[in-house]
Amino acid sequence: KNNKKLEFVLLSKQIRSIGKNAFAGCSQLKAVVMKTSRLNTVGRNAFRETGKDVTVKTPKEKWNAYAKLCMNQGGMSSAVVFIIDPVKLKYKGKSY
């Protein structure tokens, strides 16, 4: 929360939930890669005030559910771009 230097988040395959206010106020956040297919809870305002130019990569079969969780419960901006596997997300020279 409120980490002004955090730009990138990689959520492993084991993640099942994101806590309340987890990334709130991380205004420099640019990319979130969700490798998990088990995410079922996003805490209230988990992505509040993270900016509008965030790109979120999700598993193909989960993008719609994850988009709803992140925006409705997590407070993520509706201007965020969601991409799905197999599309590659490039960040600082690496592909995810």
C-alpha positions as semicolon CSV with decimal commas, in nm:
position;residue;x (nm);y (nm);z (nm)
1;K;0,000;0,000;0,000
2;N;0,115;0,353;-0,092
3;N;0,444;0,230;-0,242
4;K;0,527;0,512;-0,485
5;K;0,807;0,307;-0,646
6;L;0,609;-0,011;-0,721
7;E;0,568;-0,047;-1,098
8;F;0,521;-0,421;-1,157
9;V;0,338;-0,703;-0,978
10;L;0,361;-1,074;-1,061
11;L;0,098;-1,289;-0,887
12;S;0,203;-1,655;-0,877
13;K;-0,014;-1,956;-0,960
14;Q;-0,084;-2,019;-0,590
15;I;-0,250;-1,682;-0,514
16;R;-0,615;-1,715;-0,415
17;S;-0,686;-1,368;-0,279
18;I;-0,563;-1,010;-0,279
19;G;-0,613;-0,828;0,050
20;K;-0,797;-0,507;0,126
21;N;-0,596;-0,200;0,013
22;A;-0,308;-0,426;-0,098
23;F;-0,190;-0,198;-0,380
24;A;-0,393;0,114;-0,297
25;G;-0,205;0,434;-0,363
26;C;0,069;0,265;-0,568
27;S;0,043;0,543;-0,824
28;Q;0,337;0,426;-1,039
29;L;0,194;0,076;-1,095
30;K;0,212;-0,002;-1,468
31;A;0,173;-0,379;-1,503
32;V;0,012;-0,669;-1,318
33;V;0,062;-1,028;-1,434
34;M;-0,182;-1,277;-1,284
35;K;-0,053;-1,628;-1,341
36;T;-0,310;-1,769;-1,103
37;S;-0,633;-1,938;-1,210
38;R;-0,741;-1,963;-0,845
39;L;-0,806;-1,598;-0,757
40;N;-1,150;-1,572;-0,601
41;T;-1,128;-1,265;-0,377
42;V;-1,003;-0,912;-0,432
43;G;-1,027;-0,700;-0,119
44;R;-1,205;-0,367;-0,107
45;N;-1,001;-0,091;-0,273
46;A;-0,706;-0,324;-0,340
47;F;-0,623;-0,124;-0,656
48;R;-0,762;0,218;-0,561
49;E;-0,557;0,510;-0,696
50;T;-0,319;0,293;-0,899
51;G;-0,360;0,503;-1,213
52;K;-0,533;0,458;-1,544
53;D;-0,245;0,334;-1,757
54;V;-0,214;-0,007;-1,591
55;T;-0,203;-0,322;-1,804
56;V;-0,324;-0,646;-1,645
57;K;-0,246;-0,986;-1,797
58;T;-0,472;-1,275;-1,697
59;P;-0,532;-1,636;-1,798
60;K;-0,765;-1,651;-2,099
61;E;-1,046;-1,833;-1,919
62;K;-1,041;-1,592;-1,622
63;W;-1,006;-1,243;-1,772
64;N;-1,373;-1,148;-1,746
65;A;-1,409;-1,266;-1,386
66;Y;-1,080;-1,104;-1,284
67;A;-1,169;-0,776;-1,454
68;K;-1,495;-0,764;-1,259
69;L;-1,322;-0,849;-0,931
70;C;-1,049;-0,588;-0,982
71;M;-1,282;-0,310;-1,090
72;N;-1,591;-0,378;-0,877
73;Q;-1,433;-0,488;-0,549
74;G;-1,076;-0,371;-0,599
75;G;-1,152;-0,016;-0,712
76;M;-0,936;-0,043;-1,024
77;S;-1,003;0,218;-1,293
78;S;-1,229;0,109;-1,579
79;A;-0,967;0,253;-1,816
80;V;-0,723;-0,029;-1,730
81;V;-0,632;-0,258;-2,020
82;F;-0,674;-0,632;-1,968
83;I;-0,484;-0,868;-2,196
84;I;-0,500;-1,246;-2,202
85;D;-0,266;-1,538;-2,268
86;P;-0,101;-1,595;-2,511
87;V;-0,052;-1,220;-2,564
88;K;0,283;-1,115;-2,422
89;L;0,314;-0,827;-2,180
90;K;0,649;-0,655;-2,214
91;Y;0,794;-0,472;-1,918
92;K;1,148;-0,336;-1,895
93;G;1,278;-0,565;-2,170
94;K;1,118;-0,886;-2,040
95;S;0,814;-1,068;-2,176
96;Y;0,553;-1,220;-1,947
